[in-house]
Amino acid sequence: MNYFPDEVLEHIFDFVGSHKDRNSVSQVCKLWYRIESYSRQKVFVGNCYAIGPERVAERFSGLKSITLKGKPHFADFNLVPPDWGGFVYPWIEAFARSRVGLEELRLKRMVVSDESLELLSRSFPNFKSLVLVSCEGFTTDGLAAVAAYCRQLKELDLQENDVEDHRGHWLSCFPESSTSLVSLNFACLKGDINLPALERLVARSPNLKSLRLSRAVPLDVLQRILIRAPQLLDLGVGSYLHDPDSENYNKLVTAIQKCKSVRSLSGFLDVAPHCLSAFHIICPNLTSLNLSYAPGIYDNELIKLLRHCHKLQRLWILDCIGDKGLEVVASTCKDLEELRVFPSDPYVGQAAVTEEGLVAISRGCQKLNSILYFCQQMTNAALITVAKNCPNFVRFRLCILDPTKPDAVTQQPLDEGFGAIVQACKDLKRLSLSGLLTDQVFLYIGMYAEQLEMLSIAFAGDSDKGMQYVLKGCKKLRKLEIRDSPFGNAALLMDVAKYETMRSLWMSSCEVTLGGCKALAKRMPGLNVEIINENDQMEFVGGCDDDRQKVEKMYLYRTLAGQRRDAPEFVWTL
Amino acid sequence: MMEECSKGSGAACSPKLLDLIPKEMEWAVAKGESGDVERSSVEIRKLELRLGLPGDDEWSLKNTNTAKNINRERDHHDSLFSLGYFNHGHHHNHHHHFHHHQPSHKAGSHEISPQVGPVAGSSSSSVWFNQQQQQQLAPPSSFLQFPTTTKAATDKQQSSCLLLPTVAKESSQPCCTKVGAIDLQQSPAEKKAFSPPAAPPTPANTAVANSSQKRTAPGPVVGWPPIRSFRKNLASSSSSSKQQQTTDSQNGNPNKKAATSDKPVEACKKGMFVKINMDGVPIGRKVDLTAYDSYPRLSTAVDELFRGLLAAQRDSSAGGNMNKQQQEEEEKAITGLLDGSGEYTLVYEDNEGDRMLVGDVPWHMFVSTVKRLRVLKSSEVSALSRE
């Protein structure tokens, strides 16, 4: 390969898409490293503190797209205090300084300020795509800056962010000359929307393929939008409240009939359930359906709708669907690959789905490879059946609402059930456990889950051995997050070098002590070991502290950037 | 899909799985007795679970072991054998042996359930677990059928065994909902209250027959269930309901309870109860918004709810010395709640956390966004700034 000119190598590398593969390519030799580095256009940084933005810009001079992730996953569930970190501003600022030709920015769980959005919009003339998932810290003013100054904006995708709504007219900040929009998702915004501006924007965006509206967009506007944009592939309905006898509704029915291209449907943030029949006509075309934001739709309506969805590959739904509804899904949606069933009543109550629904799905949907299932109860028998029926799981996340509930029939731990899952599903990459679990399940995981990359543990295990089995056995483990489990220093310190092969480890309410964490930090300077000490739970008086005190929250990650300088007071990096 | 037993060792039958086992483990399948080893190896072949054809679901399961008594090394063995059923692609339709093992021995012992003939009617799996406790299985002799008997057994079980969930349920409600209502701005003090303490053994442990070190979830649990905050509030901010389907759908009549700091009413239940507190009255009330269809009716209801309480409050602060007649005089109507003309004004907190005057928006819209109500002194209201 050394005899090929660089351009040829570069051309060959163009065909290498995934980050993992490109990373491997760059390790072959210095030449390949160099060529791969300047030709890589999409960069993925799974932990924004693992490396500094200057180094990234320096290495990847051709960088056009970057994906950054900030807070640990458990931040989604309020386990990470606000102000922990994950600020995107330094990245935008560094890229602006280095004159990176940034075109796409994708962020997850990061703190995005209005200043950073403004800087972004002014610094990169070719900027085309902004995707923010589970971010916070910005307001509609920041969005206004993006709308106004990103002349070539194609994609503005806001997914489940916490946006402070200043009720400004950010939508009207899109210049009249802007016709490049392909994707617009503002479903997570809570405030009012300038509806005429929205309609005009849709009217002048012939390439618009994906549009997800917030609940501020009422039915009549939806109907007019659909008339203007029948080419939509992905539609998120905002508010769906109306009178079925009204003229608006009839117009809507007509408009929907024209939307033959819609493949993905979501939203229904406010909904009067018995008018979903208007959408039945497009259901046979749907490959993706997300009704998980719509608690107002009940099982009958849901089932009527789902019976038309023969081509569905992805379904996100609330547990109102019930086991019966899941049976309908199983018999109708033979192509289903991903299913998420969320709780409508999140507390230990009357979750409407049990292990039976899961088993029904596993029987009917042979292609299922990804599941997130919140349920009232589970049994080993059910899990074993599911494992047998669906050996293709790549992601398997089960959440029993009562976190230490045993097998509902036998009262045994659910070790065997999960053991069956990991043994049967050879390609399993992500696993979340719940229910009553002993060290046994970790033994199984360590033995069988060879491809496992991410494991979430809560209220499980009996002793350090549990965690040790996992650390010893799961060679490809990248992210491990544990809460409320009896794993202590012996497990933590068993194989410290392993943490450099992983992205991160989170342990909260476990048995690790300050002394253990200190020992770890000392032996592994390439890791940041952060102790999150809210409420002054711990005393850390340089030398005089008690190493035996337990650490409430510890987050460690490998990094090339050293200790981070933006850590708040309550975060100690050891 | 199901590989043959060996995981990388290349051998053909389950014992060879031991290549993976750390050296210190003995392939001592028996209950510790050498005499049993042979029996066990024979058993293994017979006891292994066969995968059935689709529609012919048949399962046997090993004796599940409780954590407490497990010898860790043997445990490793057990797991290999217990999952041995995945390693065989045989189809098997006949009866298996059924063995009882003494509960105290976990080492390598297996049990499978007898498959007593074809499962009547359905193609559901039949599974049977042999318990240590030999306990309350619905059809004690053989198997549990999905879905019916499982459910039946479940119902039966749930009432008798599980103290843990009940405990968790009772105490989890108020605090968990509070957690739900707390966004990232929660106060340290509140958070502290919800941090799970170190796990004490709970009564449920006895039902679960497991290690007393088991970490159990004590009542309110921060961050559980693992869903994003906005999903916790979803049910309460919905604006439609099953019960109201026949009513005017133009308004998408809501009847869901809106307050998030209480146990939320499930999506499928009647009634929309919101908390209502009144200045000067330490005890709050709850009012079912579905019982009213307009602001004046709500106002009357609030008046009725609090009139007595307010008077009692005045009474107690006056030293409780009033006689009956005075009390009746004190108990005057609470009026002018909606127009600012009375001593008190009705305000509410909406789904965005803002405090709003009651009465501005159409009733149905109010009901769909209200989270909780407050009766403030009118003098205080003027101090509130509105957006």
JSON list of N, CA and C in Angstrom, two decimals, chain A residues 32-84:
[
{"chain": "A", "resi": 32, "resn": "TRP", "atom": "N", "xyz": [-0.74, 6.08, 6.96]},
{"chain": "A", "resi": 32, "resn": "TRP", "atom": "CA", "xyz": [-2.19, 5.90, 7.00]},
{"chain": "A", "resi": 32, "resn": "TRP", "atom": "C", "xyz": [-2.81, 6.82, 8.04]},
{"chain": "A", "resi": 33, "resn": "TYR", "atom": "N", "xyz": [-2.13, 6.95, 9.14]},
{"chain": "A", "resi": 33, "resn": "TYR", "atom": "CA", "xyz": [-2.62, 7.84, 10.19]},
{"chain": "A", "resi": 33, "resn": "TYR", "atom": "C", "xyz": [-2.78, 9.25, 9.64]},
{"chain": "A", "resi": 34, "resn": "ARG", "atom": "N", "xyz": [-1.77, 9.67, 8.93]},
{"chain": "A", "resi": 34, "resn": "ARG", "atom": "CA", "xyz": [-1.78, 11.04, 8.43]},
{"chain": "A", "resi": 34, "resn": "ARG", "atom": "C", "xyz": [-2.90, 11.25, 7.41]},
{"chain": "A", "resi": 35, "resn": "ILE", "atom": "N", "xyz": [-2.97, 10.31, 6.50]},
{"chain": "A", "resi": 35, "resn": "ILE", "atom": "CA", "xyz": [-3.96, 10.47, 5.44]},
{"chain": "A", "resi": 35, "resn": "ILE", "atom": "C", "xyz": [-5.37, 10.35, 6.01]},
{"chain": "A", "resi": 36, "resn": "GLU", "atom": "N", "xyz": [-5.56, 9.37, 6.85]},
{"chain": "A", "resi": 36, "resn": "GLU", "atom": "CA", "xyz": [-6.88, 9.19, 7.42]},
{"chain": "A", "resi": 36, "resn": "GLU", "atom": "C", "xyz": [-7.28, 10.42, 8.21]},
{"chain": "A", "resi": 37, "resn": "SER", "atom": "N", "xyz": [-6.33, 10.99, 8.91]},
{"chain": "A", "resi": 37, "resn": "SER", "atom": "CA", "xyz": [-6.67, 12.12, 9.76]},
{"chain": "A", "resi": 37, "resn": "SER", "atom": "C", "xyz": [-7.12, 13.33, 8.95]},
{"chain": "A", "resi": 38, "resn": "TYR", "atom": "N", "xyz": [-6.44, 13.62, 7.87]},
{"chain": "A", "resi": 38, "resn": "TYR", "atom": "CA", "xyz": [-6.87, 14.82, 7.15]},
{"chain": "A", "resi": 38, "resn": "TYR", "atom": "C", "xyz": [-8.07, 14.56, 6.25]},
{"chain": "A", "resi": 39, "resn": "SER", "atom": "N", "xyz": [-8.32, 13.27, 6.00]},
{"chain": "A", "resi": 39, "resn": "SER", "atom": "CA", "xyz": [-9.48, 13.02, 5.14]},
{"chain": "A", "resi": 39, "resn": "SER", "atom": "C", "xyz": [-10.76, 12.74, 5.92]},
{"chain": "A", "resi": 40, "resn": "ARG", "atom": "N", "xyz": [-10.65, 12.57, 7.23]},
{"chain": "A", "resi": 40, "resn": "ARG", "atom": "CA", "xyz": [-11.85, 12.27, 7.99]},
{"chain": "A", "resi": 40, "resn": "ARG", "atom": "C", "xyz": [-12.70, 13.51, 8.11]},
{"chain": "A", "resi": 41, "resn": "GLN", "atom": "N", "xyz": [-13.95, 13.37, 7.73]},
{"chain": "A", "resi": 41, "resn": "GLN", "atom": "CA", "xyz": [-14.84, 14.52, 7.78]},
{"chain": "A", "resi": 41, "resn": "GLN", "atom": "C", "xyz": [-15.79, 14.46, 8.95]},
{"chain": "A", "resi": 42, "resn": "LYS", "atom": "N", "xyz": [-16.13, 13.25, 9.38]},
{"chain": "A", "resi": 42, "resn": "LYS", "atom": "CA", "xyz": [-17.05, 13.12, 10.51]},
{"chain": "A", "resi": 42, "resn": "LYS", "atom": "C", "xyz": [-16.31, 12.57, 11.71]},
{"chain": "A", "resi": 43, "resn": "VAL", "atom": "N", "xyz": [-16.35, 13.30, 12.77]},
{"chain": "A", "resi": 43, "resn": "VAL", "atom": "CA", "xyz": [-15.65, 12.89, 13.98]},
{"chain": "A", "resi": 43, "resn": "VAL", "atom": "C", "xyz": [-16.66, 12.66, 15.09]},
{"chain": "A", "resi": 44, "resn": "PHE", "atom": "N", "xyz": [-16.43, 11.61, 15.84]},
{"chain": "A", "resi": 44, "resn": "PHE", "atom": "CA", "xyz": [-17.31, 11.27, 16.95]},
{"chain": "A", "resi": 44, "resn": "PHE", "atom": "C", "xyz": [-16.51, 11.30, 18.25]},
{"chain": "A", "resi": 45, "resn": "VAL", "atom": "N", "xyz": [-16.94, 12.12, 19.18]},
{"chain": "A", "resi": 45, "resn": "VAL", "atom": "CA", "xyz": [-16.27, 12.17, 20.49]},
{"chain": "A", "resi": 45, "resn": "VAL", "atom": "C", "xyz": [-17.29, 11.78, 21.54]},
{"chain": "A", "resi": 46, "resn": "GLY", "atom": "N", "xyz": [-17.16, 10.57, 22.06]},
{"chain": "A", "resi": 46, "resn": "GLY", "atom": "CA", "xyz": [-18.18, 10.05, 22.95]},
{"chain": "A", "resi": 46, "resn": "GLY", "atom": "C", "xyz": [-18.20, 10.70, 24.32]},
{"chain": "A", "resi": 47, "resn": "ASN", "atom": "N", "xyz": [-17.11, 11.32, 24.69]},
{"chain": "A", "resi": 47, "resn": "ASN", "atom": "CA", "xyz": [-17.05, 12.00, 25.98]},
{"chain": "A", "resi": 47, "resn": "ASN", "atom": "C", "xyz": [-16.31, 13.30, 25.75]},
{"chain": "A", "resi": 48, "resn": "CYS", "atom": "N", "xyz": [-17.02, 14.40, 25.89]},
{"chain": "A", "resi": 48, "resn": "CYS", "atom": "CA", "xyz": [-16.41, 15.68, 25.51]},
{"chain": "A", "resi": 48, "resn": "CYS", "atom": "C", "xyz": [-15.22, 16.04, 26.38]},
{"chain": "A", "resi": 49, "resn": "TYR", "atom": "N", "xyz": [-15.04, 15.35, 27.50]},
{"chain": "A", "resi": 49, "resn": "TYR", "atom": "CA", "xyz": [-13.88, 15.62, 28.35]},
{"chain": "A", "resi": 49, "resn": "TYR", "atom": "C", "xyz": [-12.75, 14.66, 28.10]},
{"chain": "A", "resi": 50, "resn": "ALA", "atom": "N", "xyz": [-12.90, 13.79, 27.14]},
{"chain": "A", "resi": 50, "resn": "ALA", "atom": "CA", "xyz": [-11.83, 12.83, 26.89]},
{"chain": "A", "resi": 50, "resn": "ALA", "atom": "C", "xyz": [-10.70, 13.45, 26.10]},
{"chain": "A", "resi": 51, "resn": "ILE", "atom": "N", "xyz": [-11.01, 14.54, 25.43]},
{"chain": "A", "resi": 51, "resn": "ILE", "atom": "CA", "xyz": [-9.99, 15.18, 24.60]},
{"chain": "A", "resi": 51, "resn": "ILE", "atom": "C", "xyz": [-10.36, 16.64, 24.42]},
{"chain": "A", "resi": 52, "resn": "GLY", "atom": "N", "xyz": [-9.35, 17.46, 24.16]},
{"chain": "A", "resi": 52, "resn": "GLY", "atom": "CA", "xyz": [-9.65, 18.87, 24.01]},
{"chain": "A", "resi": 52, "resn": "GLY", "atom": "C", "xyz": [-9.94, 19.23, 22.56]},
{"chain": "A", "resi": 53, "resn": "PRO", "atom": "N", "xyz": [-10.77, 20.25, 22.35]},
{"chain": "A", "resi": 53, "resn": "PRO", "atom": "CA", "xyz": [-11.16, 20.60, 21.00]},
{"chain": "A", "resi": 53, "resn": "PRO", "atom": "C", "xyz": [-9.98, 21.01, 20.10]},
{"chain": "A", "resi": 54, "resn": "GLU", "atom": "N", "xyz": [-8.95, 21.61, 20.70]},
{"chain": "A", "resi": 54, "resn": "GLU", "atom": "CA", "xyz": [-7.82, 22.03, 19.88]},
{"chain": "A", "resi": 54, "resn": "GLU", "atom": "C", "xyz": [-7.14, 20.84, 19.24]},
{"chain": "A", "resi": 55, "resn": "ARG", "atom": "N", "xyz": [-7.00, 19.80, 20.03]},
{"chain": "A", "resi": 55, "resn": "ARG", "atom": "CA", "xyz": [-6.35, 18.60, 19.49]},
{"chain": "A", "resi": 55, "resn": "ARG", "atom": "C", "xyz": [-7.16, 17.98, 18.36]},
{"chain": "A", "resi": 56, "resn": "VAL", "atom": "N", "xyz": [-8.47, 18.01, 18.54]},
{"chain": "A", "resi": 56, "resn": "VAL", "atom": "CA", "xyz": [-9.34, 17.43, 17.51]},
{"chain": "A", "resi": 56, "resn": "VAL", "atom": "C", "xyz": [-9.21, 18.24, 16.23]},
{"chain": "A", "resi": 57, "resn": "ALA", "atom": "N", "xyz": [-9.25, 19.54, 16.36]},
{"chain": "A", "resi": 57, "resn": "ALA", "atom": "CA", "xyz": [-9.18, 20.39, 15.17]},
{"chain": "A", "resi": 57, "resn": "ALA", "atom": "C", "xyz": [-7.83, 20.24, 14.49]},
{"chain": "A", "resi": 58, "resn": "GLU", "atom": "N", "xyz": [-6.82, 20.05, 15.31]},
{"chain": "A", "resi": 58, "resn": "GLU", "atom": "CA", "xyz": [-5.48, 19.93, 14.75]},
{"chain": "A", "resi": 58, "resn": "GLU", "atom": "C", "xyz": [-5.30, 18.63, 13.98]},
{"chain": "A", "resi": 59, "resn": "ARG", "atom": "N", "xyz": [-5.81, 17.59, 14.57]},
{"chain": "A", "resi": 59, "resn": "ARG", "atom": "CA", "xyz": [-5.63, 16.30, 13.91]},
{"chain": "A", "resi": 59, "resn": "ARG", "atom": "C", "xyz": [-6.50, 16.15, 12.67]},
{"chain": "A", "resi": 60, "resn": "PHE", "atom": "N", "xyz": [-7.73, 16.54, 12.80]},
{"chain": "A", "resi": 60, "resn": "PHE", "atom": "CA", "xyz": [-8.67, 16.33, 11.69]},
{"chain": "A", "resi": 60, "resn": "PHE", "atom": "C", "xyz": [-8.89, 17.65, 10.96]},
{"chain": "A", "resi": 61, "resn": "SER", "atom": "N", "xyz": [-7.97, 17.96, 10.10]},
{"chain": "A", "resi": 61, "resn": "SER", "atom": "CA", "xyz": [-8.05, 19.28, 9.48]},
{"chain": "A", "resi": 61, "resn": "SER", "atom": "C", "xyz": [-9.21, 19.39, 8.50]},
{"chain": "A", "resi": 62, "resn": "GLY", "atom": "N", "xyz": [-9.71, 18.25, 8.07]},
{"chain": "A", "resi": 62, "resn": "GLY", "atom": "CA", "xyz": [-10.83, 18.31, 7.13]},
{"chain": "A", "resi": 62, "resn": "GLY", "atom": "C", "xyz": [-12.18, 18.17, 7.80]},
{"chain": "A", "resi": 63, "resn": "LEU", "atom": "N", "xyz": [-12.19, 18.39, 9.09]},
{"chain": "A", "resi": 63, "resn": "LEU", "atom": "CA", "xyz": [-13.39, 18.13, 9.86]},
{"chain": "A", "resi": 63, "resn": "LEU", "atom": "C", "xyz": [-14.56, 18.97, 9.39]},
{"chain": "A", "resi": 64, "resn": "LYS", "atom": "N", "xyz": [-15.68, 18.28, 9.16]},
{"chain": "A", "resi": 64, "resn": "LYS", "atom": "CA", "xyz": [-16.90, 19.02, 8.79]},
{"chain": "A", "resi": 64, "resn": "LYS", "atom": "C", "xyz": [-18.03, 18.75, 9.75]},
{"chain": "A", "resi": 65, "resn": "SER", "atom": "N", "xyz": [-17.98, 17.57, 10.38]},
{"chain": "A", "resi": 65, "resn": "SER", "atom": "CA", "xyz": [-19.10, 17.20, 11.24]},
{"chain": "A", "resi": 65, "resn": "SER", "atom": "C", "xyz": [-18.56, 16.64, 12.52]},
{"chain": "A", "resi": 66, "resn": "ILE", "atom": "N", "xyz": [-19.10, 17.09, 13.63]},
{"chain": "A", "resi": 66, "resn": "ILE", "atom": "CA", "xyz": [-18.68, 16.52, 14.91]},
{"chain": "A", "resi": 66, "resn": "ILE", "atom": "C", "xyz": [-19.87, 16.18, 15.78]},
{"chain": "A", "resi": 67, "resn": "THR", "atom": "N", "xyz": [-19.74, 15.03, 16.43]},
{"chain": "A", "resi": 67, "resn": "THR", "atom": "CA", "xyz": [-20.74, 14.59, 17.40]},
{"chain": "A", "resi": 67, "resn": "THR", "atom": "C", "xyz": [-20.09, 14.59, 18.76]},
{"chain": "A", "resi": 68, "resn": "LEU", "atom": "N", "xyz": [-20.73, 15.24, 19.73]},
{"chain": "A", "resi": 68, "resn": "LEU", "atom": "CA", "xyz": [-20.18, 15.32, 21.07]},
{"chain": "A", "resi": 68, "resn": "LEU", "atom": "C", "xyz": [-21.20, 14.85, 22.08]},
{"chain": "A", "resi": 69, "resn": "LYS", "atom": "N", "xyz": [-20.74, 14.12, 23.07]},
{"chain": "A", "resi": 69, "resn": "LYS", "atom": "CA", "xyz": [-21.63, 13.75, 24.16]},
{"chain": "A", "resi": 69, "resn": "LYS", "atom": "C", "xyz": [-21.05, 14.26, 25.46]},
{"chain": "A", "resi": 70, "resn": "GLY", "atom": "N", "xyz": [-21.91, 14.72, 26.32]},
{"chain": "A", "resi": 70, "resn": "GLY", "atom": "CA", "xyz": [-21.44, 15.37, 27.54]},
{"chain": "A", "resi": 70, "resn": "GLY", "atom": "C", "xyz": [-21.68, 14.57, 28.80]},
{"chain": "A", "resi": 71, "resn": "LYS", "atom": "N", "xyz": [-22.83, 14.80, 29.40]},
{"chain": "A", "resi": 71, "resn": "LYS", "atom": "CA", "xyz": [-23.07, 14.22, 30.72]},
{"chain": "A", "resi": 71, "resn": "LYS", "atom": "C", "xyz": [-23.22, 12.72, 30.65]},
{"chain": "A", "resi": 72, "resn": "PRO", "atom": "N", "xyz": [-22.93, 12.07, 31.77]},
{"chain": "A", "resi": 72, "resn": "PRO", "atom": "CA", "xyz": [-23.16, 10.62, 31.82]},
{"chain": "A", "resi": 72, "resn": "PRO", "atom": "C", "xyz": [-24.65, 10.31, 31.66]},
{"chain": "A", "resi": 73, "resn": "HIS", "atom": "N", "xyz": [-24.92, 9.13, 31.22]},
{"chain": "A", "resi": 73, "resn": "HIS", "atom": "CA", "xyz": [-26.28, 8.72, 30.90]},
{"chain": "A", "resi": 73, "resn": "HIS", "atom": "C", "xyz": [-27.24, 8.91, 32.07]},
{"chain": "A", "resi": 74, "resn": "PHE", "atom": "N", "xyz": [-26.78, 8.63, 33.28]},
{"chain": "A", "resi": 74, "resn": "PHE", "atom": "CA", "xyz": [-27.68, 8.73, 34.44]},
{"chain": "A", "resi": 74, "resn": "PHE", "atom": "C", "xyz": [-28.10, 10.17, 34.71]},
{"chain": "A", "resi": 75, "resn": "ALA", "atom": "N", "xyz": [-27.53, 11.10, 34.00]},
{"chain": "A", "resi": 75, "resn": "ALA", "atom": "CA", "xyz": [-27.99, 12.48, 34.13]},
{"chain": "A", "resi": 75, "resn": "ALA", "atom": "C", "xyz": [-29.44, 12.61, 33.65]},
{"chain": "A", "resi": 76, "resn": "ASP", "atom": "N", "xyz": [-29.83, 11.74, 32.76]},
{"chain": "A", "resi": 76, "resn": "ASP", "atom": "CA", "xyz": [-31.22, 11.76, 32.28]},
{"chain": "A", "resi": 76, "resn": "ASP", "atom": "C", "xyz": [-32.21, 11.54, 33.41]},
{"chain": "A", "resi": 77, "resn": "PHE", "atom": "N", "xyz": [-31.76, 10.89, 34.46]},
{"chain": "A", "resi": 77, "resn": "PHE", "atom": "CA", "xyz": [-32.67, 10.53, 35.55]},
{"chain": "A", "resi": 77, "resn": "PHE", "atom": "C", "xyz": [-32.37, 11.34, 36.80]},
{"chain": "A", "resi": 78, "resn": "ASN", "atom": "N", "xyz": [-31.82, 12.52, 36.59]},
{"chain": "A", "resi": 78, "resn": "ASN", "atom": "CA", "xyz": [-31.57, 13.44, 37.70]},
{"chain": "A", "resi": 78, "resn": "ASN", "atom": "C", "xyz": [-30.55, 12.94, 38.70]},
{"chain": "A", "resi": 79, "resn": "LEU", "atom": "N", "xyz": [-29.67, 12.06, 38.30]},
{"chain": "A", "resi": 79, "resn": "LEU", "atom": "CA", "xyz": [-28.65, 11.62, 39.24]},
{"chain": "A", "resi": 79, "resn": "LEU", "atom": "C", "xyz": [-27.40, 12.50, 39.18]},
{"chain": "A", "resi": 80, "resn": "VAL", "atom": "N", "xyz": [-27.31, 13.32, 38.17]},
{"chain": "A", "resi": 80, "resn": "VAL", "atom": "CA", "xyz": [-26.15, 14.20, 38.07]},
{"chain": "A", "resi": 80, "resn": "VAL", "atom": "C", "xyz": [-26.63, 15.62, 38.35]},
{"chain": "A", "resi": 81, "resn": "PRO", "atom": "N", "xyz": [-26.01, 16.29, 39.28]},
{"chain": "A", "resi": 81, "resn": "PRO", "atom": "CA", "xyz": [-26.50, 17.63, 39.62]},
{"chain": "A", "resi": 81, "resn": "PRO", "atom": "C", "xyz": [-26.32, 18.60, 38.44]},
{"chain": "A", "resi": 82, "resn": "PRO", "atom": "N", "xyz": [-27.17, 19.59, 38.39]},
{"chain": "A", "resi": 82, "resn": "PRO", "atom": "CA", "xyz": [-26.99, 20.58, 37.34]},
{"chain": "A", "resi": 82, "resn": "PRO", "atom": "C", "xyz": [-25.65, 21.28, 37.54]},
{"chain": "A", "resi": 83, "resn": "ASP", "atom": "N", "xyz": [-25.14, 21.88, 36.54]},
{"chain": "A", "resi": 83, "resn": "ASP", "atom": "CA", "xyz": [-23.84, 22.54, 36.58]},
{"chain": "A", "resi": 83, "resn": "ASP", "atom": "C", "xyz": [-22.69, 21.55, 36.69]},
{"chain": "A", "resi": 84, "resn": "TRP", "atom": "N", "xyz": [-22.95, 20.29, 36.51]},
{"chain": "A", "resi": 84, "resn": "TRP", "atom": "CA", "xyz": [-21.83, 19.34, 36.52]},
{"chain": "A", "resi": 84, "resn": "TRP", "atom": "C", "xyz": [-20.86, 19.65, 35.41]}
]
